């Protein structure tokens, strides 16, 4: 059954641009509320203003992504593609007639507070009514971005605060920046930038130039893409895909990198003003996902503090030495693209409020990486400091952690309560039990808990003890497995363990081999083959010779 998707264009010029840049090339990006795989059949029901019918387009998925998918269209199925081409040619002849009639004139450059009609044929030609010349009220109303909700001067701090506000609110709209470089428009979706446009165009920020500088394409491929752009009007990314210089996933990654590079350049503007205009709908679709502001800013400020003179860094953190940490709310920590040690540091700060000077003694990283991470978190507003320990915040985190664990235990079998695999034997059960007991006996690093939280902790430990009592010997484990797992599961897993042990015998990893065979025997005690191989492995592990039947 092909995946059905309905696409309804409310904006006629948006459709024309999409046809010119993607549909005419046999490609399209569709939204998807469920996972799609490469090769999945797709039927697109397309509705366009002026056209009096809904057209069906057929294709297959070539680039599945989160929330969307790139589709290769098949013009041989149905007549939808042929009808679209005829309609587009008709519109082209109409626009040409308008230009040659003398009744219309070419528009000038963008005006402040107006968005370019991104690449639409009429806008690319600059066609506007002669009675509504650039600057006329009607023309302004058509393209105006609306009323800005945020405005200010462009500098490092204001841009950091703005980007975090957009991220927290998951805003969608256009950020306008006016500076000596000209006028920039940053397209924001789900709180992150997806594209930048600049007037006048800055060559060093163009996709092809960036790819050539990075050695991803050759100078010849760059020249060819520019020539194709001039001939066809296609976007450079599409030209690079058509020529084989890039694949679709490579293009998406390149666009993501381009957005980060231009954002970095915006931070260096120095003098300028910004205005943010919320939009219910952006003027075009973007194939790359929004840039995660926390991840970009975290990396930016870590690099900044790594290269900053030591005396300046010290002057920044010295007033904080005796203050306590508070982690900010509303941030998905996965968006910060943290390293393992940095994630562990955030987890530590979430469990207990430390003085700034104490943090270095509990961090698994060295002093400099820890300091750079802390200062970066401080700059983007993810970490705050207070004169007194924020006990309420820490206790709320404890409460959430204990509550989640306790609720999970109520739905879990005995193996899951101990966090041990259901094929585990005595040694595995004992190791899991010791770990769980230590974790919740010393929960919150042994801090004194309020009675409510201590009761929750003790109930968790009680469940752990009960599970251990049932699983500590083979007979108990076998009885528990019969409750929760089908006989076929016992057989399949025993066979997998046996085959794994067989493969490891070649590498003489006898401890693991013996463990695999013993687990297989505990699952299927009446299988003689498992016992024979176990005996052979035990003899070989001691330098003996296996017994032949």
Short mmCIF file of C-alpha atoms in Angstrom, two decimals:
data_model
loop_
_atom_site.label_atom_id
_atom_site.label_comp_id
_atom_site.label_asym_id
_atom_site.label_seq_id
_atom_site.Cartn_x
_atom_site.Cartn_y
_atom_site.Cartn_z
CA UNK A 1 0.00 0.00 0.00
CA UNK A 2 1.68 3.27 -1.08
CA UNK A 3 2.09 6.05 1.45
CA UNK A 4 -0.51 8.76 0.75
CA UNK A 5 0.27 12.43 1.35
CA UNK A 6 -1.77 15.53 0.50
CA UNK A 7 0.05 18.75 -0.46
CA UNK A 8 -2.10 21.87 -0.66
CA UNK A 9 -0.48 25.08 -1.94
CA UNK A 10 -2.19 28.23 -0.72
CA UNK A 11 0.48 30.44 -2.28
CA UNK A 12 0.57 30.27 -6.08
CA UNK A 13 4.14 31.62 -6.33
CA UNK A 14 5.37 29.14 -3.75
CA UNK A 15 4.15 26.35 -6.02
CA UNK A 16 5.89 27.90 -9.04
CA UNK A 17 9.20 28.01 -7.18
CA UNK A 18 8.85 24.43 -5.98
CA UNK A 19 8.05 23.27 -9.50
CA UNK A 20 11.03 25.11 -10.96
CA UNK A 21 13.51 23.94 -8.34
CA UNK A 22 12.35 20.38 -7.52
CA UNK A 23 9.20 19.02 -9.16
CA UNK A 24 10.41 19.67 -12.71
CA UNK A 25 13.54 17.67 -11.87
CA UNK A 26 11.55 14.69 -10.67
CA UNK A 27 12.28 15.28 -6.99
CA UNK A 28 10.24 16.48 -4.04
CA UNK A 29 10.40 16.59 -0.24
CA UNK A 30 7.24 15.46 1.57
CA UNK A 31 6.27 15.75 5.24
CA UNK A 32 5.82 12.42 7.01
CA UNK A 33 4.28 11.63 10.38
CA UNK A 34 5.58 8.05 10.33
CA UNK A 35 8.98 6.48 9.51
CA UNK A 36 9.55 5.74 5.81
CA UNK A 37 12.19 3.52 4.21
CA UNK A 38 14.17 3.82 1.01
CA UNK A 39 12.09 2.36 -1.81
CA UNK A 40 8.66 2.95 -0.22
CA UNK A 41 6.02 3.89 -2.79
CA UNK A 42 4.42 7.31 -2.39
CA UNK A 43 1.34 8.92 -3.93
CA UNK A 44 1.16 12.73 -3.65
CA UNK A 45 -2.21 14.47 -4.05
CA UNK A 46 -1.29 17.98 -5.20
CA UNK A 47 -3.67 20.95 -5.03
CA UNK A 48 -2.61 24.25 -6.61
CA UNK A 49 -4.40 27.63 -6.78
CA UNK A 50 -5.90 28.35 -10.24
CA UNK A 51 -5.83 24.66 -11.24
CA UNK A 52 -9.33 23.26 -11.01
CA UNK A 53 -8.29 19.70 -10.17
CA UNK A 54 -6.13 17.75 -7.72
CA UNK A 55 -3.25 15.97 -9.46
CA UNK A 56 -1.71 12.67 -8.40
CA UNK A 57 2.06 12.25 -8.54
CA UNK A 58 3.75 8.87 -8.03
CA UNK A 59 7.23 8.25 -6.69
CA UNK A 60 9.54 6.37 -4.35
CA UNK A 61 11.42 7.41 -1.22
CA UNK A 62 15.15 7.97 -1.81
CA UNK A 63 16.15 9.91 1.32
CA UNK A 64 14.14 9.25 4.51
CA UNK A 65 14.66 11.85 7.25
CA UNK A 66 13.05 12.71 10.57
CA UNK A 67 9.63 14.20 9.87
CA UNK A 68 10.11 14.27 6.09
CA UNK A 69 11.45 12.30 3.12
CA UNK A 70 13.06 13.01 -0.24
CA UNK A 71 11.05 11.42 -3.07
CA UNK A 72 12.04 10.58 -6.66
CA UNK A 73 9.00 11.13 -8.88
CA UNK A 74 8.03 8.76 -11.68
CA UNK A 75 6.59 10.64 -14.68
CA UNK A 76 5.62 7.37 -16.38
CA UNK A 77 2.83 6.72 -13.86
CA UNK A 78 -0.33 8.72 -14.53
CA UNK A 79 -0.52 12.11 -16.25
CA UNK A 80 0.04 14.36 -13.23
CA UNK A 81 3.60 15.38 -14.16
CA UNK A 82 2.63 16.14 -17.78
CA UNK A 83 -0.25 18.37 -16.65
CA UNK A 84 2.02 20.26 -14.25
CA UNK A 85 4.59 20.89 -16.98
CA UNK A 86 1.94 22.23 -19.37
CA UNK A 87 0.55 24.50 -16.67
CA UNK A 88 4.00 25.84 -15.79
CA UNK A 89 4.80 26.63 -19.43
CA UNK A 90 1.49 28.49 -19.74
CA UNK A 91 2.37 30.62 -16.71
CA UNK A 92 5.79 31.36 -18.22
CA UNK A 93 4.25 32.62 -21.46
CA UNK A 94 1.83 34.75 -19.46
CA UNK A 95 4.64 36.40 -17.46
CA UNK A 96 6.60 37.08 -20.65
CA UNK A 97 3.56 38.76 -22.18
CA UNK A 98 3.17 40.92 -19.05
CA UNK A 99 6.77 42.12 -19.31
CA UNK A 100 6.61 42.94 -23.01
CA UNK A 101 3.25 44.71 -22.72
CA UNK A 102 4.82 47.79 -21.07
CA UNK A 103 2.19 47.80 -18.35
CA UNK A 104 4.53 46.42 -15.69
CA UNK A 105 7.99 47.41 -14.45
CA UNK A 106 10.94 45.79 -12.68
CA UNK A 107 11.07 46.14 -8.90
CA UNK A 108 14.11 47.47 -7.03
CA UNK A 109 15.97 46.02 -4.08
CA UNK A 110 14.38 44.73 -0.89
CA UNK A 111 12.97 47.27 1.48
CA UNK A 112 13.54 47.06 5.26
CA UNK A 113 10.91 44.90 6.88
CA UNK A 114 10.12 43.00 3.67
CA UNK A 115 10.99 39.43 2.76
CA UNK A 116 12.24 38.53 -0.70
CA UNK A 117 9.77 36.36 -2.54
CA UNK A 118 12.34 33.62 -2.41
CA UNK A 119 13.06 32.62 -5.98
CA UNK A 120 9.49 32.64 -7.25
CA UNK A 121 9.41 33.21 -11.00
CA UNK A 122 7.57 36.54 -10.80
CA UNK A 123 9.86 37.83 -8.07
CA UNK A 124 12.95 36.53 -9.83
CA UNK A 125 11.87 38.61 -12.79
CA UNK A 126 10.99 41.49 -10.49
CA UNK A 127 7.47 41.86 -11.84
CA UNK A 128 5.14 44.24 -10.02
CA UNK A 129 2.24 46.31 -11.24
CA UNK A 130 3.21 49.70 -12.68
CA UNK A 131 0.61 51.31 -10.43
CA UNK A 132 2.29 49.73 -7.40
CA UNK A 133 5.94 50.60 -7.81
CA UNK A 134 8.49 49.66 -5.13
CA UNK A 135 7.64 51.40 -1.91
CA UNK A 136 3.94 51.70 -2.69
CA UNK A 137 1.60 50.71 0.13
CA UNK A 138 -0.01 47.81 -1.67
CA UNK A 139 3.36 46.33 -2.58
CA UNK A 140 4.60 46.78 0.98
CA UNK A 141 1.55 45.06 2.41
CA UNK A 142 2.07 42.10 0.10
CA UNK A 143 5.66 41.49 1.16
CA UNK A 144 5.82 43.05 4.64
CA UNK A 145 7.07 40.79 7.38
CA UNK A 146 4.65 42.20 9.90
CA UNK A 147 5.34 43.63 13.34
CA UNK A 148 8.61 42.61 15.03
CA UNK A 149 8.28 41.02 18.48
CA UNK A 150 11.95 41.38 19.40
CA UNK A 151 14.42 44.12 18.47
CA UNK A 152 17.85 45.25 19.59
CA UNK A 153 21.47 45.89 18.76
CA UNK A 154 23.62 43.14 17.28
CA UNK A 155 26.38 41.99 19.59
CA UNK A 156 27.60 38.72 21.07
CA UNK A 157 25.47 38.87 24.21
CA UNK A 158 22.27 40.05 22.55
CA UNK A 159 22.55 37.40 19.81
CA UNK A 160 23.16 34.70 22.41
CA UNK A 161 20.12 35.77 24.43
CA UNK A 162 18.01 36.04 21.27
CA UNK A 163 18.99 32.59 19.98
CA UNK A 164 18.18 30.98 23.34
CA UNK A 165 14.80 32.76 23.47
CA UNK A 166 13.95 31.53 19.97
CA UNK A 167 15.03 28.02 21.00
CA UNK A 168 13.03 27.94 24.24
CA UNK A 169 9.90 29.26 22.53
CA UNK A 170 10.39 27.07 19.44
CA UNK A 171 9.74 30.17 17.33
CA UNK A 172 9.16 30.28 13.59
CA UNK A 173 9.84 33.43 11.61
CA UNK A 174 12.45 35.67 10.01
CA UNK A 175 15.29 37.51 11.71
CA UNK A 176 16.31 40.70 9.92
CA UNK A 177 19.78 42.16 10.57
CA UNK A 178 20.86 45.54 9.20
CA UNK A 179 24.59 46.28 9.38
CA UNK A 180 27.49 47.64 7.35
CA UNK A 181 27.57 44.30 5.51
CA UNK A 182 24.06 44.94 4.19
CA UNK A 183 20.82 43.22 5.06
CA UNK A 184 20.59 39.65 6.25
CA UNK A 185 17.52 37.50 6.67
CA UNK A 186 17.76 34.46 8.92
CA UNK A 187 14.97 31.92 8.48
CA UNK A 188 13.99 30.36 11.81
CA UNK A 189 12.05 27.12 12.22
CA UNK A 190 11.31 25.27 15.47
CA UNK A 191 13.58 27.75 17.25
CA UNK A 192 16.67 27.29 15.06
CA UNK A 193 18.13 28.79 11.90
CA UNK A 194 17.59 26.83 8.67
CA UNK A 195 18.99 29.34 6.17
CA UNK A 196 20.52 32.79 5.78
CA UNK A 197 20.17 35.25 2.89
CA UNK A 198 22.27 38.38 2.43
CA UNK A 199 21.83 41.46 0.22
CA UNK A 200 24.30 42.07 -1.28
CA UNK A 201 25.42 38.45 -1.64
CA UNK A 202 28.65 37.59 0.18
CA UNK A 203 30.57 35.22 -2.08
CA UNK A 204 32.53 33.65 0.79
CA UNK A 205 29.27 32.44 2.36
CA UNK A 206 27.88 30.77 -0.78
CA UNK A 207 27.48 27.00 -0.60
CA UNK A 208 29.70 26.17 -3.57
CA UNK A 209 32.55 28.39 -2.40
CA UNK A 210 32.44 26.87 1.10
CA UNK A 211 32.48 23.34 -0.35
CA UNK A 212 35.41 24.16 -2.63
CA UNK A 213 37.36 25.72 0.24
CA UNK A 214 36.75 22.59 2.33
CA UNK A 215 37.92 20.35 -0.52
CA UNK A 216 34.51 18.68 -0.87
CA UNK A 217 34.20 19.70 -4.54
CA UNK A 218 36.77 20.73 -7.14
CA UNK A 219 37.12 24.19 -8.67
CA UNK A 220 35.87 22.72 -11.95
CA UNK A 221 32.75 21.31 -10.27
CA UNK A 222 32.17 24.74 -8.72
CA UNK A 223 32.42 26.45 -12.12
CA UNK A 224 30.11 23.88 -13.70
CA UNK A 225 27.49 24.37 -10.97
CA UNK A 226 27.60 28.16 -11.44
CA UNK A 227 27.18 27.78 -15.19
CA UNK A 228 24.21 25.43 -14.70
CA UNK A 229 22.66 27.86 -12.23
CA UNK A 230 22.88 30.67 -14.78
CA UNK A 231 21.42 28.50 -17.53
CA UNK A 232 18.58 26.84 -15.62
CA UNK A 233 17.88 29.03 -12.59
CA UNK A 234 18.24 26.01 -10.31
CA UNK A 235 19.70 26.27 -6.82
CA UNK A 236 23.36 25.38 -6.51
CA UNK A 237 22.72 22.37 -4.28
CA UNK A 238 20.44 20.86 -6.92
CA UNK A 239 23.05 21.50 -9.61
CA UNK A 240 25.72 19.74 -7.55
CA UNK A 241 23.45 16.73 -7.02
CA UNK A 242 22.56 16.54 -10.72
CA UNK A 243 26.23 16.61 -11.69
CA UNK A 244 27.10 13.86 -9.20
CA UNK A 245 29.33 16.12 -7.10
CA UNK A 246 27.12 15.59 -4.03
CA UNK A 247 24.59 13.05 -2.82
CA UNK A 248 21.34 14.17 -1.20
CA UNK A 249 22.54 13.37 2.38
CA UNK A 250 25.82 15.20 1.66
CA UNK A 251 23.85 18.24 0.52
CA UNK A 252 21.80 18.24 3.73
CA UNK A 253 24.96 18.04 5.86
CA UNK A 254 26.61 20.79 3.79
CA UNK A 255 23.62 23.10 4.26
CA UNK A 256 23.72 22.49 8.01
CA UNK A 257 27.42 23.41 8.07
CA UNK A 258 26.75 26.51 5.94
CA UNK A 259 24.13 27.72 8.43
CA UNK A 260 26.61 27.39 11.32
CA UNK A 261 29.35 29.23 9.41
CA UNK A 262 27.08 32.15 8.51
CA UNK A 263 25.76 32.29 12.08
CA UNK A 264 29.35 32.56 13.28
CA UNK A 265 29.86 35.46 10.86
CA UNK A 266 26.76 37.17 12.23
CA UNK A 267 28.34 37.07 15.68
CA UNK A 268 31.23 39.09 14.23
CA UNK A 269 29.08 41.83 12.69
CA UNK A 270 30.05 44.24 15.46
CA UNK A 271 27.58 47.07 14.80
CA UNK A 272 24.03 46.54 13.61
CA UNK A 273 20.37 46.16 14.56
CA UNK A 274 18.08 43.14 14.51
CA UNK A 275 14.32 42.62 14.33
CA UNK A 276 12.53 39.28 14.63
CA UNK A 277 9.24 38.79 12.76
CA UNK A 278 7.15 35.72 13.68
CA UNK A 279 5.63 33.94 10.67
CA UNK A 280 2.87 31.35 10.62
CA UNK A 281 4.48 29.90 7.53
CA UNK A 282 7.89 30.42 5.95
CA UNK A 283 8.08 31.39 2.31
CA UNK A 284 9.73 28.12 1.28
CA UNK A 285 10.63 24.62 2.43
CA UNK A 286 14.10 23.74 3.71
CA UNK A 287 15.54 20.23 3.47
CA UNK A 288 18.04 20.69 6.31
CA UNK A 289 16.89 20.47 9.95
CA UNK A 290 17.01 23.59 12.16
CA UNK A 291 20.32 24.36 13.84
CA UNK A 292 20.24 23.55 17.56
CA UNK A 293 21.08 26.86 19.23
CA UNK A 294 22.32 25.33 22.53
CA UNK A 295 24.76 23.03 20.72
CA UNK A 296 26.11 25.81 18.52
CA UNK A 297 26.49 28.26 21.42
CA UNK A 298 28.02 25.66 23.74
CA UNK A 299 30.75 24.90 21.20
CA UNK A 300 31.21 28.58 20.35
CA UNK A 301 31.82 29.65 23.95
CA UNK A 302 34.02 26.66 24.79
CA UNK A 303 36.33 27.68 21.95
CA UNK A 304 36.10 31.30 23.04
CA UNK A 305 37.20 30.56 26.61
CA UNK A 306 39.89 28.15 25.44
CA UNK A 307 41.62 31.00 23.57
CA UNK A 308 40.87 33.81 26.04
CA UNK A 309 43.78 35.13 28.16
CA UNK A 310 43.88 33.44 31.57
CA UNK A 311 43.55 36.70 33.49
CA UNK A 312 40.32 37.57 31.65
CA UNK A 313 38.85 34.14 32.36
CA UNK A 314 39.83 34.39 36.02
CA UNK A 315 38.23 37.83 36.31
CA UNK A 316 35.00 36.34 34.93
CA UNK A 317 34.69 33.42 37.36
CA UNK A 318 36.32 34.80 40.53
CA UNK A 319 33.08 36.49 41.77
CA UNK A 320 31.32 33.10 41.42
CA UNK A 321 33.70 30.96 43.48
CA UNK A 322 31.51 30.80 46.60
CA UNK A 323 28.15 30.77 44.81
CA UNK A 324 25.97 27.68 44.25
CA UNK A 325 25.02 26.20 40.88
CA UNK A 326 21.49 26.03 39.47
CA UNK A 327 20.70 24.22 36.20
CA UNK A 328 18.20 26.06 34.01
CA UNK A 329 14.85 24.55 33.04
CA UNK A 330 13.51 24.13 29.50
CA UNK A 331 16.71 22.83 27.90
CA UNK A 332 17.07 19.46 26.20
CA UNK A 333 20.64 18.61 27.22
CA UNK A 334 21.02 16.34 24.19
CA UNK A 335 20.82 19.49 22.04
CA UNK A 336 24.17 20.67 23.46
CA UNK A 337 26.12 17.90 21.67
CA UNK A 338 28.13 17.25 24.81
CA UNK A 339 31.04 14.88 25.24
CA UNK A 340 30.84 12.04 27.75
CA UNK A 341 32.63 13.94 30.52
CA UNK A 342 30.48 17.02 29.97
CA UNK A 343 27.27 14.99 30.20
CA UNK A 344 28.50 13.44 33.44
CA UNK A 345 29.23 16.92 34.80
CA UNK A 346 25.67 18.11 34.09
CA UNK A 347 24.29 14.98 35.75
CA UNK A 348 26.40 15.70 38.85
CA UNK A 349 25.20 19.32 38.99
CA UNK A 350 21.62 18.13 38.63
CA UNK A 351 21.92 15.85 41.65
CA UNK A 352 23.53 18.31 44.02
CA UNK A 353 24.06 22.07 44.21
CA UNK A 354 27.82 22.76 44.48
CA UNK A 355 29.81 25.90 45.07
CA UNK A 356 31.73 26.91 41.95
CA UNK A 357 35.09 26.17 43.62
CA UNK A 358 33.90 22.64 44.56
CA UNK A 359 32.89 21.57 41.05
CA UNK A 360 36.44 20.83 39.89
CA UNK A 361 36.85 18.15 42.56
CA UNK A 362 33.78 16.19 41.40
CA UNK A 363 34.31 16.55 37.63
CA UNK A 364 35.84 13.62 35.74
CA UNK A 365 37.50 16.08 33.35
CA UNK A 366 40.61 18.18 33.88
CA UNK A 367 40.43 21.70 35.25
CA UNK A 368 40.57 23.52 31.89
CA UNK A 369 37.90 21.44 30.09
CA UNK A 370 35.68 21.70 33.17
CA UNK A 371 36.14 25.47 33.35
CA UNK A 372 35.42 25.93 29.63
CA UNK A 373 32.24 23.84 29.88
CA UNK A 374 31.04 25.75 32.96
CA UNK A 375 31.65 29.16 31.43
CA UNK A 376 29.95 28.12 28.18
CA UNK A 377 26.88 26.93 30.11
CA UNK A 378 26.89 30.21 32.01
CA UNK A 379 27.01 32.30 28.81
CA UNK A 380 24.06 30.59 27.16
CA UNK A 381 21.96 30.76 30.33
CA UNK A 382 21.92 27.01 31.00
CA UNK A 383 23.76 27.43 34.30
CA UNK A 384 23.04 30.08 36.91
CA UNK A 385 24.55 30.90 40.30
CA UNK A 386 23.01 31.94 43.60
CA UNK A 387 24.35 32.96 46.99
CA UNK A 388 22.59 30.11 48.80
CA UNK A 389 22.18 26.44 47.97
CA UNK A 390 18.99 25.80 46.01
CA UNK A 391 17.76 22.82 48.03
CA UNK A 392 14.28 22.85 46.49
CA UNK A 393 15.57 22.44 42.95
CA UNK A 394 17.89 19.59 43.87
CA UNK A 395 15.20 17.80 45.88
CA UNK A 396 12.78 18.13 42.98
CA UNK A 397 15.30 16.38 40.73
CA UNK A 398 15.69 13.63 43.34
CA UNK A 399 11.91 13.29 43.55
CA UNK A 400 11.58 12.91 39.78
CA UNK A 401 14.37 10.32 39.60
CA UNK A 402 12.97 8.21 42.45
CA UNK A 403 9.41 8.49 41.16
CA UNK A 404 10.35 7.36 37.65
CA UNK A 405 12.34 4.40 39.01
CA UNK A 406 9.56 3.35 41.39
CA UNK A 407 6.87 3.56 38.70
CA UNK A 408 9.02 1.51 36.34
CA UNK A 409 9.57 -1.18 38.97
CA UNK A 410 5.82 -1.59 39.43
CA UNK A 411 5.54 -2.58 35.76
CA UNK A 412 8.73 -4.66 35.50
CA UNK A 413 9.53 -8.33 35.89
CA UNK A 414 12.12 -9.44 38.45
CA UNK A 415 14.99 -9.42 35.95
CA UNK A 416 14.24 -5.85 34.85
CA UNK A 417 13.96 -4.68 38.46
CA UNK A 418 17.55 -5.86 39.01
CA UNK A 419 18.57 -4.47 35.60
CA UNK A 420 20.00 -7.84 34.58
CA UNK A 421 19.32 -9.73 31.35
CA UNK A 422 16.83 -12.55 31.77
CA UNK A 423 19.37 -15.12 30.53
CA UNK A 424 21.85 -14.10 33.25
CA UNK A 425 23.22 -16.56 35.80
CA UNK A 426 24.27 -16.26 39.45
CA UNK A 427 27.34 -14.10 38.82
CA UNK A 428 25.37 -11.66 36.65
CA UNK A 429 22.55 -11.45 39.20
CA UNK A 430 24.98 -10.86 42.06
CA UNK A 431 26.80 -8.10 40.17
CA UNK A 432 23.52 -6.35 39.29
CA UNK A 433 22.25 -6.64 42.86
CA UNK A 434 25.43 -5.18 44.35
CA UNK A 435 25.32 -2.29 41.90
CA UNK A 436 21.64 -1.49 42.56
CA UNK A 437 22.08 -1.70 46.33
CA UNK A 438 25.06 0.65 46.24
CA UNK A 439 23.32 3.13 43.94
CA UNK A 440 20.20 3.53 46.07
CA UNK A 441 21.83 3.10 49.47
CA UNK A 442 24.07 6.04 48.60
CA UNK A 443 21.42 7.86 46.56
CA UNK A 444 22.16 11.61 46.28
CA UNK A 445 25.69 10.82 47.47
CA UNK A 446 24.39 9.92 50.90
CA UNK A 447 22.66 13.26 51.51
CA UNK A 448 19.90 13.26 54.12
CA UNK A 449 16.58 12.97 52.30
CA UNK A 450 13.17 14.29 53.37
CA UNK A 451 10.93 11.52 54.71
CA UNK A 452 8.84 11.35 51.52
CA UNK A 453 11.90 10.80 49.35
CA UNK A 454 13.53 8.43 51.83
CA UNK A 455 10.38 6.29 51.83
CA UNK A 456 10.54 6.09 48.02
CA UNK A 457 14.21 5.13 48.15
CA UNK A 458 13.54 2.40 50.72
CA UNK A 459 10.68 1.00 48.64
CA UNK A 460 13.02 0.77 45.64
CA UNK A 461 15.58 -1.08 47.76
CA UNK A 462 12.85 -3.39 49.09
CA UNK A 463 11.88 -4.29 45.50
CA UNK A 464 15.53 -4.92 44.66
CA UNK A 465 15.92 -7.26 47.65
CA UNK A 466 12.74 -9.14 46.72
CA UNK A 467 13.89 -9.61 43.13
CA UNK A 468 17.31 -10.81 44.27
CA UNK A 469 15.76 -13.38 46.61
CA UNK A 470 13.94 -14.91 43.63
CA UNK A 471 16.87 -14.82 41.22
CA UNK A 472 19.93 -15.65 43.32
CA UNK A 473 19.87 -19.38 42.47
CA UNK A 474 19.23 -21.33 39.26
CA UNK A 475 15.95 -22.91 40.41
CA UNK A 476 14.50 -19.50 41.26
CA UNK A 477 15.58 -17.99 37.94
CA UNK A 478 14.09 -20.88 35.96
CA UNK A 479 10.79 -20.49 37.79
CA UNK A 480 10.74 -16.73 37.10
CA UNK A 481 11.57 -17.23 33.42
CA UNK A 482 8.60 -19.55 33.03
CA UNK A 483 6.35 -16.76 34.33
CA UNK A 484 7.48 -14.12 31.85
CA UNK A 485 8.98 -15.84 28.80
CA UNK A 486 7.61 -18.41 26.36
CA UNK A 487 9.35 -21.81 25.87
CA UNK A 488 10.26 -20.78 22.32
CA UNK A 489 12.12 -17.75 23.71
CA UNK A 490 14.13 -20.08 25.95
CA UNK A 491 15.03 -22.25 22.96
CA UNK A 492 15.94 -19.39 20.61
CA UNK A 493 18.11 -17.55 23.14
CA UNK A 494 19.86 -20.76 24.21
CA UNK A 495 20.72 -21.46 20.58
CA UNK A 496 22.04 -17.91 20.09
CA UNK A 497 24.24 -18.21 23.18
CA UNK A 498 25.53 -21.59 22.02
CA UNK A 499 26.43 -20.26 18.55
CA UNK A 500 28.13 -17.24 20.08
CA UNK A 501 30.17 -19.55 22.30
CA UNK A 502 31.14 -21.67 19.29
CA UNK A 503 32.49 -18.63 17.45
CA UNK A 504 34.46 -17.44 20.48
CA UNK A 505 36.13 -20.85 20.80
CA UNK A 506 38.15 -20.04 17.68
CA UNK A 507 39.58 -17.00 19.48
CA UNK A 508 40.20 -19.01 22.68
CA UNK A 509 38.16 -16.59 24.79
CA UNK A 510 37.39 -19.38 27.23
CA UNK A 511 35.84 -17.38 30.06
CA UNK A 512 33.20 -15.94 27.74
CA UNK A 513 32.74 -19.28 25.95
CA UNK A 514 32.08 -21.10 29.24
CA UNK A 515 29.71 -18.35 30.36
CA UNK A 516 27.71 -18.57 27.11
CA UNK A 517 27.43 -22.38 27.31
CA UNK A 518 26.42 -22.30 31.00
CA UNK A 519 23.69 -19.75 30.26
CA UNK A 520 22.45 -21.88 27.36
CA UNK A 521 22.30 -24.95 29.64
CA UNK A 522 20.34 -23.05 32.29
CA UNK A 523 17.78 -22.11 29.62
CA UNK A 524 17.65 -25.63 28.08
CA UNK A 525 18.94 -28.10 30.73
CA UNK A 526 18.01 -31.19 28.68
CA UNK A 527 20.09 -30.33 25.59
CA UNK A 528 23.10 -32.76 25.67
CA UNK A 529 25.02 -30.89 22.96
CA UNK A 530 25.37 -27.84 25.22
CA UNK A 531 26.81 -29.92 28.06
CA UNK A 532 29.32 -31.67 25.80
CA UNK A 533 30.64 -28.37 24.41
CA UNK A 534 30.82 -26.91 27.91
CA UNK A 535 32.93 -29.84 29.10
CA UNK A 536 35.23 -29.50 26.07
CA UNK A 537 35.62 -25.76 26.65
CA UNK A 538 36.43 -26.28 30.32
CA UNK A 539 39.14 -28.81 29.42
CA UNK A 540 40.64 -26.58 26.69
CA UNK A 541 40.70 -23.58 29.01
CA UNK A 542 43.05 -25.62 31.25
CA UNK A 543 45.21 -26.82 28.36
CA UNK A 544 43.47 -30.17 28.01
CA UNK A 545 42.31 -32.04 24.91
CA UNK A 546 38.59 -32.26 24.03
CA UNK A 547 36.87 -35.60 24.32
CA UNK A 548 35.66 -37.20 21.05
CA UNK A 549 32.41 -39.15 21.06
#
